[in-house]
Tab-separated table of C-alpha atoms in Angstrom:
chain	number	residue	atom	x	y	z
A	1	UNK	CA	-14.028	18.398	-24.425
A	2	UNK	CA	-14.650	15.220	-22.298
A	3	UNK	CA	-17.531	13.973	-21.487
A	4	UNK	CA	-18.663	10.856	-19.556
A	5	UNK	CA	-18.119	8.024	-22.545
A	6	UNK	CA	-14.574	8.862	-22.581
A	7	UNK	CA	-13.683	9.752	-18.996
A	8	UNK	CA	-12.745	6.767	-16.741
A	9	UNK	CA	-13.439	7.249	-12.974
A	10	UNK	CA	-11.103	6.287	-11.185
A	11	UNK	CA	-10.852	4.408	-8.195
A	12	UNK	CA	-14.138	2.785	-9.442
A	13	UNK	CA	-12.995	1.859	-12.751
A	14	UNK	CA	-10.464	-0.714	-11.237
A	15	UNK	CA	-13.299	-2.458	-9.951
A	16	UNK	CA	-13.687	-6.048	-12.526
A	17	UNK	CA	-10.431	-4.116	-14.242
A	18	UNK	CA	-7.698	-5.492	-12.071
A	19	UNK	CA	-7.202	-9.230	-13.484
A	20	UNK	CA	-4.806	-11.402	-11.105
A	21	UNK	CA	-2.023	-13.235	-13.870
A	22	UNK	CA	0.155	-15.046	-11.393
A	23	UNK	CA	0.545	-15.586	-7.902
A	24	UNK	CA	4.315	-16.744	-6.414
A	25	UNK	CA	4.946	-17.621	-2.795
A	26	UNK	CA	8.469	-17.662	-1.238
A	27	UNK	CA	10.092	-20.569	0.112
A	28	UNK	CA	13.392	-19.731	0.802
A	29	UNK	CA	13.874	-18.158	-2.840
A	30	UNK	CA	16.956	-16.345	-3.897
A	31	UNK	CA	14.913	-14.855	-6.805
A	32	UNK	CA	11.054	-14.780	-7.464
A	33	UNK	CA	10.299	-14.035	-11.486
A	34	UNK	CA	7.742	-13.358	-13.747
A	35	UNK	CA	8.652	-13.914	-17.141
A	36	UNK	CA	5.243	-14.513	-19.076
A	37	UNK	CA	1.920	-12.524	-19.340
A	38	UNK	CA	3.779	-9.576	-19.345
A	39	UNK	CA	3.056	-7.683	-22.632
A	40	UNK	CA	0.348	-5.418	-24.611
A	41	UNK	CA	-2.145	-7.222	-23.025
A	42	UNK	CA	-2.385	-4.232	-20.405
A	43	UNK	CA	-1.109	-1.008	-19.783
A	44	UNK	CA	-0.370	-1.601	-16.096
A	45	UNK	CA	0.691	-4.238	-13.954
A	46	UNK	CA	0.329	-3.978	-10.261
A	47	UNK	CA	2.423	-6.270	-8.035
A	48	UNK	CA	1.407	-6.565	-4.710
A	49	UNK	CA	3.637	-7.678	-2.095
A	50	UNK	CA	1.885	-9.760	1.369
A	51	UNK	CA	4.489	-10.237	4.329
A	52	UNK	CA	7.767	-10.514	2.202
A	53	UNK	CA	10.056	-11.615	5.172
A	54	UNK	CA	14.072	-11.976	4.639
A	55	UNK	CA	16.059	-14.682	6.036
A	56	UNK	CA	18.977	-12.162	6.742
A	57	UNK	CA	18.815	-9.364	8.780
A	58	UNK	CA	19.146	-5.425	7.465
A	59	UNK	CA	18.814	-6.340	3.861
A	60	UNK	CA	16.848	-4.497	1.184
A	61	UNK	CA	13.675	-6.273	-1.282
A	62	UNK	CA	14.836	-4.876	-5.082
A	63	UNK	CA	14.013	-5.717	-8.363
A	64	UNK	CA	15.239	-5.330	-11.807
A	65	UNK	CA	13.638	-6.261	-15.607
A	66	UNK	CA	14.228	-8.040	-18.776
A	67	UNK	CA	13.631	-7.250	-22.180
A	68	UNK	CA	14.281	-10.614	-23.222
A	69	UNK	CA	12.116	-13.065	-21.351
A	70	UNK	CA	13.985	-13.160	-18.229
A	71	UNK	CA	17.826	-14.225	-19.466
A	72	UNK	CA	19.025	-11.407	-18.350
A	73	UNK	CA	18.465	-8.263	-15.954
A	74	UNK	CA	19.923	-5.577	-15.726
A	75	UNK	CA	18.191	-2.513	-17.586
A	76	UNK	CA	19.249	1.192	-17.057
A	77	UNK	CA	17.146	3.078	-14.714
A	78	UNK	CA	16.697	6.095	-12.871
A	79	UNK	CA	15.064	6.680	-9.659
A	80	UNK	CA	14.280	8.551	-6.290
A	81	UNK	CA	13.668	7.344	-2.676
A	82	UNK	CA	12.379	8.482	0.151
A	83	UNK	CA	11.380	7.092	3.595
A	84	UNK	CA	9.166	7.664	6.904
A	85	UNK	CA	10.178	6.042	9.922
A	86	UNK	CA	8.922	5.988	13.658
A	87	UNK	CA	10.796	4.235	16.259
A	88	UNK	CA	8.785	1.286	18.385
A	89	UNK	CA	10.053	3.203	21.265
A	90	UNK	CA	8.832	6.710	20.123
A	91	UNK	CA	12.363	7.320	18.763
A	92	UNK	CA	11.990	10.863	16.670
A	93	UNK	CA	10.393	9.940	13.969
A	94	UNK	CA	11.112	11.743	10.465
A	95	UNK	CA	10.849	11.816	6.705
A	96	UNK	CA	14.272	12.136	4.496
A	97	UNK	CA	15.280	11.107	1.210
A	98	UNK	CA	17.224	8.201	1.122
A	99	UNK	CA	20.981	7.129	-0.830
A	100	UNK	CA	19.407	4.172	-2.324
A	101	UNK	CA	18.384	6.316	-5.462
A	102	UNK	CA	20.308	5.364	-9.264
A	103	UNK	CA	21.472	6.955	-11.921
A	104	UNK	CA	21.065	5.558	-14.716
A	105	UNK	CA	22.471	2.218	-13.075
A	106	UNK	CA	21.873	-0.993	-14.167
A	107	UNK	CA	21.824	-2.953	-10.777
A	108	UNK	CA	18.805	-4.049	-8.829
A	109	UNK	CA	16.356	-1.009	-7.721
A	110	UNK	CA	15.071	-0.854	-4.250
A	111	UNK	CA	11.984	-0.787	-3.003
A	112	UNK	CA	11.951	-1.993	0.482
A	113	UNK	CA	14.957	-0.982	2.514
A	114	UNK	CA	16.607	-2.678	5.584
A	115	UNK	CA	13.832	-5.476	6.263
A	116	UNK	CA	14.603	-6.722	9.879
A	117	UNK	CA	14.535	-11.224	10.314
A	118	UNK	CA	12.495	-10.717	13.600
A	119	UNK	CA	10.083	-13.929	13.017
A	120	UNK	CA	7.022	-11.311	13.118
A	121	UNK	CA	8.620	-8.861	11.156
A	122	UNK	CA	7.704	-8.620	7.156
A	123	UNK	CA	7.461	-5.898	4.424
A	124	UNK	CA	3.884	-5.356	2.395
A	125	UNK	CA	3.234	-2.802	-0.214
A	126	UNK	CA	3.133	-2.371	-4.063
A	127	UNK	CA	4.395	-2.273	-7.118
A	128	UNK	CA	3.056	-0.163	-10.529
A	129	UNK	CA	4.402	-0.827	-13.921
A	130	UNK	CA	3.380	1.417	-16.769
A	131	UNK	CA	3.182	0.532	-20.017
A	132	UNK	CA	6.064	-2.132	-20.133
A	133	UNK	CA	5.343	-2.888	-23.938
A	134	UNK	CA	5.399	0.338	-25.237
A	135	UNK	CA	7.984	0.672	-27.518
A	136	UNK	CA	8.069	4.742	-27.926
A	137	UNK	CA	8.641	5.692	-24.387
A	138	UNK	CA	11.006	5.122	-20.647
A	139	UNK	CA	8.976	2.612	-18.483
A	140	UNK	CA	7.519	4.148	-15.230
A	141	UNK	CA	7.227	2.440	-11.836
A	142	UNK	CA	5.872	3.777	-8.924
A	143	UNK	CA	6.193	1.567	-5.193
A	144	UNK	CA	5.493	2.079	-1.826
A	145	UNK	CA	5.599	-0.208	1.207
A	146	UNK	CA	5.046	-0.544	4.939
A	147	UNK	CA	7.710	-2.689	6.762
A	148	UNK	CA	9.225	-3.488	10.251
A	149	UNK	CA	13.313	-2.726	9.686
A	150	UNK	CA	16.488	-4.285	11.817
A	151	UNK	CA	16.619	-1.519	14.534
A	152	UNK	CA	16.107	-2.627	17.840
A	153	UNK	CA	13.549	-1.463	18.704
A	154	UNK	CA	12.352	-1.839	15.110
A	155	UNK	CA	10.748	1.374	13.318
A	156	UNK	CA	8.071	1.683	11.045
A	157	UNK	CA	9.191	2.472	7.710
A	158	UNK	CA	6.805	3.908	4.462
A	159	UNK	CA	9.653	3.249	1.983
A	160	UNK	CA	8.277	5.290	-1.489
A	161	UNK	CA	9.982	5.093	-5.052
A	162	UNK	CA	9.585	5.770	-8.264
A	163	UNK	CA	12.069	5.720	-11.204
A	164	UNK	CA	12.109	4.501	-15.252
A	165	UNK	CA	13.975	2.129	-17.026
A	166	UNK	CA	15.413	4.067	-19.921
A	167	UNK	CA	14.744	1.461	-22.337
A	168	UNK	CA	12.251	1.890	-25.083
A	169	UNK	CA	12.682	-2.045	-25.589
A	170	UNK	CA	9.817	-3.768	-24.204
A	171	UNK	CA	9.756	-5.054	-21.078
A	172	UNK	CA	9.169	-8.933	-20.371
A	173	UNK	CA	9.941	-9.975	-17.333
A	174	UNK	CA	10.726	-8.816	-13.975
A	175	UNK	CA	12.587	-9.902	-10.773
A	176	UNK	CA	12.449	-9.688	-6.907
A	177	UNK	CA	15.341	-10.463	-4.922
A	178	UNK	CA	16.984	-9.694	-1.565
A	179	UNK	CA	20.322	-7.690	-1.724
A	180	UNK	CA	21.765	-10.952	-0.128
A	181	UNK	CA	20.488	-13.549	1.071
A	182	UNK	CA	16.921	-15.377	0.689
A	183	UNK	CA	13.360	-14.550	0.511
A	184	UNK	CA	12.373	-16.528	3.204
A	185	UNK	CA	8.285	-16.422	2.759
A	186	UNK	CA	6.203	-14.278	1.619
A	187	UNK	CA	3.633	-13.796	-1.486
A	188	UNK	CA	3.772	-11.500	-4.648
A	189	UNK	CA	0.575	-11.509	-6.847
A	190	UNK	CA	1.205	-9.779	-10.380
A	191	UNK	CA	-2.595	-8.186	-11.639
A	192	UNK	CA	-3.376	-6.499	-14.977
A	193	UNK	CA	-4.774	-3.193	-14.808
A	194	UNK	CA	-7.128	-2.578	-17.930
B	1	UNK	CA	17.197	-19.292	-7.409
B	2	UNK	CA	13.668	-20.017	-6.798
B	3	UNK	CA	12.061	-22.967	-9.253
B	4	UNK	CA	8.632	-24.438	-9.951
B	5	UNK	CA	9.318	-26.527	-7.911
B	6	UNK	CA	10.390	-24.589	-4.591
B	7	UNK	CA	7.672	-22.124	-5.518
B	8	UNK	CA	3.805	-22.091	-5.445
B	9	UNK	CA	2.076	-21.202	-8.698
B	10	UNK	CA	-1.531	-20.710	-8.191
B	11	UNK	CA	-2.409	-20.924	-11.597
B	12	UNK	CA	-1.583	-24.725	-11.125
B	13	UNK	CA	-5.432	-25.874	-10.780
B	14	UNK	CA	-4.566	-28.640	-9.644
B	15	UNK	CA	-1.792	-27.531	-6.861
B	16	UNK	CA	-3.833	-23.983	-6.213
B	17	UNK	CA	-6.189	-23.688	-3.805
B	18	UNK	CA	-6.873	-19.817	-5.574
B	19	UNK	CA	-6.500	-21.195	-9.155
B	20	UNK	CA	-9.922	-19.745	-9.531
B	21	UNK	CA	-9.008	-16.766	-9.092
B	22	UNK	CA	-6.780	-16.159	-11.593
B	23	UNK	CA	-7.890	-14.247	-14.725
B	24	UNK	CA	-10.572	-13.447	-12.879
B	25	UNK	CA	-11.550	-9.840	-11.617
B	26	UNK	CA	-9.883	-8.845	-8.473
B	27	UNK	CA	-10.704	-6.118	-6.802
B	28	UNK	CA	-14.038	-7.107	-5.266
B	29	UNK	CA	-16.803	-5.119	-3.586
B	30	UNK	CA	-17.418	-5.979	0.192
B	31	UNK	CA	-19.505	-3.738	1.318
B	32	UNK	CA	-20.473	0.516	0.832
B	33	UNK	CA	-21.437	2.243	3.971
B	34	UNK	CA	-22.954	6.068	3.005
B	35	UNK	CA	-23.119	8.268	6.223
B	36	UNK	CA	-26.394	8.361	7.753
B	37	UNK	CA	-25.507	12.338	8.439
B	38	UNK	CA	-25.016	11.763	11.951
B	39	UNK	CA	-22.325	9.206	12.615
B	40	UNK	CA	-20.194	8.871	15.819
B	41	UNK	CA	-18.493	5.823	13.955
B	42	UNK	CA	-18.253	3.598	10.939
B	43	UNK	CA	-17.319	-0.037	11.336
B	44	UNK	CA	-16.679	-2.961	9.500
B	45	UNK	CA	-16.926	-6.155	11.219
B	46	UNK	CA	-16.264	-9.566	9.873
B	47	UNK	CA	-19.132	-11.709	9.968
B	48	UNK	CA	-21.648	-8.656	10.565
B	49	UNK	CA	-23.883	-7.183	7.800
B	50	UNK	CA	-22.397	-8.670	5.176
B	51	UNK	CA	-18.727	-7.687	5.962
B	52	UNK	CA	-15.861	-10.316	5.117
B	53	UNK	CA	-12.700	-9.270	7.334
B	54	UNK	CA	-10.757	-12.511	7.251
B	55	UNK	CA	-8.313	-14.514	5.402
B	56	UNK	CA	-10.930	-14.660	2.665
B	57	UNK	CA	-8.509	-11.892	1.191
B	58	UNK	CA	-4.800	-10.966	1.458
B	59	UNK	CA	-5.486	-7.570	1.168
B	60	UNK	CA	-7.866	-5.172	1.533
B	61	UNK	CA	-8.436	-1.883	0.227
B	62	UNK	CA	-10.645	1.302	2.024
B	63	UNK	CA	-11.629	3.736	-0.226
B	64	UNK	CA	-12.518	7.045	1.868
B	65	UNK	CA	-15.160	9.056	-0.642
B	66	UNK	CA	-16.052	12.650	0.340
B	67	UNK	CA	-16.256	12.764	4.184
B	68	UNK	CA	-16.965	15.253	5.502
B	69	UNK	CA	-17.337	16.656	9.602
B	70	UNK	CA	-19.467	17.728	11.653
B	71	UNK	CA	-16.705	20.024	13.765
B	72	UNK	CA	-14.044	22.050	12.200
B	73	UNK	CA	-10.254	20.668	12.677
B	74	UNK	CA	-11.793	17.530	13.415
B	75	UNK	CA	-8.737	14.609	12.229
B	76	UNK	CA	-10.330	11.655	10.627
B	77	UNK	CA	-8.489	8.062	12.201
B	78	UNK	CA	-8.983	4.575	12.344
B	79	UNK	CA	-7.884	1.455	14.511
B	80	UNK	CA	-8.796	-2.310	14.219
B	81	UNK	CA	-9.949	-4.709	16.355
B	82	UNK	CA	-9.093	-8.565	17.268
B	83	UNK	CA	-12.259	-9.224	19.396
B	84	UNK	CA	-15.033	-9.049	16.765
B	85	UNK	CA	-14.936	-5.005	16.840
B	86	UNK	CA	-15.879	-5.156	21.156
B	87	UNK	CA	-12.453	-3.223	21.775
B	88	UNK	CA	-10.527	-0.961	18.756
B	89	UNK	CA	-6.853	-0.559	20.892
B	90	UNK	CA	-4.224	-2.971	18.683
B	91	UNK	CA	-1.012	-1.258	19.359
B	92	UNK	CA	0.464	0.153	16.363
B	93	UNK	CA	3.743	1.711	15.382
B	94	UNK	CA	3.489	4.142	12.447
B	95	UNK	CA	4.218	7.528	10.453
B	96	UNK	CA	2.799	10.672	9.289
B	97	UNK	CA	4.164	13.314	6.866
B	98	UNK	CA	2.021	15.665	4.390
B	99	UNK	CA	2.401	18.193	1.983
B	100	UNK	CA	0.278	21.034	1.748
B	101	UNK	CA	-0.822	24.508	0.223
B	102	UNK	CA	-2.879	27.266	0.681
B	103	UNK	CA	-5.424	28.607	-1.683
B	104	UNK	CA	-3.795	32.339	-1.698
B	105	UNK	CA	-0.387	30.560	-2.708
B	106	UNK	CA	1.357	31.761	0.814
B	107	UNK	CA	2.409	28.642	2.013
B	108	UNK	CA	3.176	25.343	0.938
B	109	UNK	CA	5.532	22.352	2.041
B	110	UNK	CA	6.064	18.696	2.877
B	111	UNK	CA	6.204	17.853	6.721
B	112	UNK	CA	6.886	14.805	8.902
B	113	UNK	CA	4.213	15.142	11.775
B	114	UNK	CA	5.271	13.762	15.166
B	115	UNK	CA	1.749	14.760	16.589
B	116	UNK	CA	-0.031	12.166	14.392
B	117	UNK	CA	2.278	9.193	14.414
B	118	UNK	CA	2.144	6.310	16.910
B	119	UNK	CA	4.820	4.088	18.845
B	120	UNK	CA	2.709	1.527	20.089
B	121	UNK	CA	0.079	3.327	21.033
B	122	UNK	CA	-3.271	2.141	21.205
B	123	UNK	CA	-5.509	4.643	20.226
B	124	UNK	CA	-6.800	6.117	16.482
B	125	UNK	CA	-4.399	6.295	13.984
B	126	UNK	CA	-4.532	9.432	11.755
B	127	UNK	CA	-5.867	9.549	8.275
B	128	UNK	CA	-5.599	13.024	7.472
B	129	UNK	CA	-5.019	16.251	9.221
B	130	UNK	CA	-8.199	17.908	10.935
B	131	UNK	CA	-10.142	19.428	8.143
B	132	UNK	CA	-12.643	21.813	7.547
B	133	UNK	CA	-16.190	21.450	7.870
B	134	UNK	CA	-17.501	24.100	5.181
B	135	UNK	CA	-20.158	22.807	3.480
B	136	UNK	CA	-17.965	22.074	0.401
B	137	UNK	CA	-14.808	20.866	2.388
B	138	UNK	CA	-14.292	16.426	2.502
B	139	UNK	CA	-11.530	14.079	2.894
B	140	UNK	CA	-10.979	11.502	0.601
B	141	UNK	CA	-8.422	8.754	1.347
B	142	UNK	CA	-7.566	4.703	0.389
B	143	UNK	CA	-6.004	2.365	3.079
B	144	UNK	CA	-4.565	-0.416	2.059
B	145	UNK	CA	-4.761	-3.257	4.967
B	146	UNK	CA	-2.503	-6.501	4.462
B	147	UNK	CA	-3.250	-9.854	5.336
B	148	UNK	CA	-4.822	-8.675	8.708
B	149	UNK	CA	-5.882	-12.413	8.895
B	150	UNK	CA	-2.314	-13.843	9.777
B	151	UNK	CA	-1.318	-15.194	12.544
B	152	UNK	CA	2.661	-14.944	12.084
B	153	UNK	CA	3.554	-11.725	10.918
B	154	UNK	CA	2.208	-7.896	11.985
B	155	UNK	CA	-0.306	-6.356	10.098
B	156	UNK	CA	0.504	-3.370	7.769
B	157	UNK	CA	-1.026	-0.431	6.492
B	158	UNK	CA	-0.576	2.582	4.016
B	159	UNK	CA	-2.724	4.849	3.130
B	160	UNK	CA	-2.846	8.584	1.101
B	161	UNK	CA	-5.380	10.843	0.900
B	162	UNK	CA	-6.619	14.231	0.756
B	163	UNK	CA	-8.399	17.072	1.908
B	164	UNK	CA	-9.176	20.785	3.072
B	165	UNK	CA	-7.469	22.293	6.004
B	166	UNK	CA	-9.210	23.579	8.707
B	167	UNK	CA	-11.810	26.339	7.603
B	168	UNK	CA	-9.348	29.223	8.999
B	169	UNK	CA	-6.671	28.118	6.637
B	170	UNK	CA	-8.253	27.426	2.999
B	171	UNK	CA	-5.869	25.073	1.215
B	172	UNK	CA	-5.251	21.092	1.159
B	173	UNK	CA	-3.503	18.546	2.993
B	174	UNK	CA	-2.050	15.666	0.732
B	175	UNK	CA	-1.336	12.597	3.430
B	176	UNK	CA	0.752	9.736	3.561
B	177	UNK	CA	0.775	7.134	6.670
B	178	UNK	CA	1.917	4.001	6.847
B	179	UNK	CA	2.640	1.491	9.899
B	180	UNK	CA	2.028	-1.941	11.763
B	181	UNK	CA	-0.080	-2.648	13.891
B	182	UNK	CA	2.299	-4.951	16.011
B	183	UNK	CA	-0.176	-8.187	17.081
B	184	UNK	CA	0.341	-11.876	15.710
B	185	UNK	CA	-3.219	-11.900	16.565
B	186	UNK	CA	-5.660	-12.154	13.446
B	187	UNK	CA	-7.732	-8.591	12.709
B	188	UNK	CA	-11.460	-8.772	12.373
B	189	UNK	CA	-13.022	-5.338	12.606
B	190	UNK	CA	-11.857	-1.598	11.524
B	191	UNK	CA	-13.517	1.465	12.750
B	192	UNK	CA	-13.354	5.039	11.473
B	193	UNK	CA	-14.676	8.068	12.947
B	194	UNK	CA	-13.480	11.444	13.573
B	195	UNK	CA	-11.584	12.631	16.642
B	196	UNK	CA	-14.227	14.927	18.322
B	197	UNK	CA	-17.798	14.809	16.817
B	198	UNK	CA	-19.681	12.867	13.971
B	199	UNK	CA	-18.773	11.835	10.472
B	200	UNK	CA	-21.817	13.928	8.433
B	201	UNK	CA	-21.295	13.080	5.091
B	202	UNK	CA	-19.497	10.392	2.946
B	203	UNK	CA	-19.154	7.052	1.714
B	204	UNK	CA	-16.613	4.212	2.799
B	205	UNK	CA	-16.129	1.147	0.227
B	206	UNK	CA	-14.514	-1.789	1.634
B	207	UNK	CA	-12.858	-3.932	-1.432
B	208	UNK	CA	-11.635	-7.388	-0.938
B	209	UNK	CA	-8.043	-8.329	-3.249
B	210	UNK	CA	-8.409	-11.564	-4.753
């Protein structure tokens, strides 16, 4: 049975847990990358995302991993999307699942679809990592962001995924990029989760 | 390709002006407000009691414990302010959708809600669906609130939570919103309260990201 030594309580347990490792802020970046402090250290790694903002219009934030310190990405994963969106204008808003899902695909996931350029407009949400190091299992992710997309009007859109890489390799490194085009500001912080 | 050198690392001490930060514990405590039993609203404004709402953090986290109504199918909401918590009306564009199911397993599903989701509107945004106010029915929730500080780009939310329906139909409401509220101008207070009557019960924590 479990009793209080072993139970942790959650959301209070983060608090002094959640360690910030690295901090990168866009400048006009093709790719922003992590590629040290991920390992055993912790079990999860959160990646937070403040005001990502693309230099093109009605492109999507994705990401992709390495198991070997960042030379490569391109690990097979599967996922599922889905979206909420609500028009500036009242436009009917809805919830649907979305064609950006993969198949065991080895391309760049997303997790932030069809970010507008407006100079106000931005994406901001999260990123979970489980386990990365562990060498016995797939490696879980779970996202979800708010942003501003391309329509005009722009909607609201609570873009949620969650997939694994179908590795039991560890993970490394990991790497955000625009599906063309730059990151044109914005700030990811990577945190370990004890 | 981005590069050390077209990119800020802020564990640079001596190029970081949050170099300190790193390693270090990040989810800080701002402040706890418990219900006083009888609330009409909970606030947090910068500056006041204690309460850091500014650029202090890039994020923000509200962690909704246990709150519980006074009325039944009362909906929990929030909005923010950018005058110092005098006026709560920001406009805001956002969505709603929930899944739900009822405690004698006859219904159950996931719906987009066009009742609780804005298009610039300036009143409360929903955190949940109106709930019951049994004396063991509460709502819990976290809202995450991004960089309400900046001056550039809108300010965005999500949130998810959940709680008991409405004491005629025993089951729960699991809730997901997420929006902008649509103002370059910098947020400084956030106010929660339910839609008709007082908050009786419950705890909000108000957690600064480092």
């Amino acid at each position: 049975m479990a009793t209080y030594k072993s139970i942790a309580y959650s959301p209070l347990s983060n608090a002094g847990s959640q360690v910030l490792l690295e901090e990168l802020t866009a400048s006009t970046s093709a790719t922003m990358s992590f590629t040290s402090k991920i390992n055993s250290t912790y079990k999860e790694y959160l990646f937070e995302f403040i005001n990502i903002h693309s230099g093109t219009d009605d492109k999507h934030l994705t990401f992709q991993v390495s198991t070997d310190g960042g030379s490569s990405y391109g690990l097979t994963l599967t996922n599922s999307n889905f979206s909420a969106r609500h028009q500036e204008n009242d436009g009917t808003g809805s919830i649907a699942y979305t064609d950006n899902d993969v198949a065991q695909g080895t391309g760049f996931a997303v997790i932030a679809e069809g970010l507008g350029d407006e100079n106000d407009g931005s994406a901001s949400g999260y990123l979970q990592l489980y386990n990365p190091s562990d060498t016995t299992f797939v490696k879980h992710y779970i996202s979800q962001f708010s942003l501003m997309n391309f329509s005009n009007p722009p909607q609201a859109v609570n873009y949620f995924t969650a997939g694994y890489f179908n590795t039991t390799s560890d993970i490394d490194a990991i790497q955000f990029k625009m599906s063309s085009g730059n990151i044109d500001a914005g700030t990811i912080k990577m945190y370990g989760i004890n | 390709m981005a590069t050390y050198s077209s990119i800020r690392h802020n564990f640079s001490v001596a190029n970081s002006s949050t170099s300190s930060q790193i390693g270090a514990g990040a989810m800080k405590l701002i402040k706890s407000i418990d219900s006083d039993g009888s609330d009409s609203t909970i606030s947090f404004v910068d500056g006041a009691s204690s309460v850091v709402l500014d650029n202090t953090y890039k994020t923000y986290i509200f962690e909704l414990i246990n709150i519980h109504p006074e009325s039944n199918d009362a909906y929990l909401k929030f909005q923010c302010s950018i005058d110092g918590g005098s006026n709560y009306n920001v406009a805001c564009t956002s969505t709603f959708f929930a899944s739900y199911h009822l405690e004698d397993d006859s219904g159950a599903g996931l719906n987009y809600d066009t009742n609780l989701d804005l298009a610039q509107g300036t009143g409360f945004m929903s955190i949940g669906y109106g709930g019951s106010n049994l004396g063991d029915a509460c709502e819990v929730s976290r809202l995450w609130l991004f960089n309400p500080s900046n001056t550039t780009f809108v300010k965005h939310f999500t949130l998810s939570g959940n709680g008991n329906l409405k004491a005629a139909i025993h089951g729960n409401n699991h809730n997901f919103a997420g929006g902008y509220f649509n103002t370059t101008s910098a947020i400084d207070a956030i106010q929660f309260k339910f839609a008709t009557d007082e908050i009786q019960a419950g705890t909000i924590k108000m957690y600064g990201i480092a």
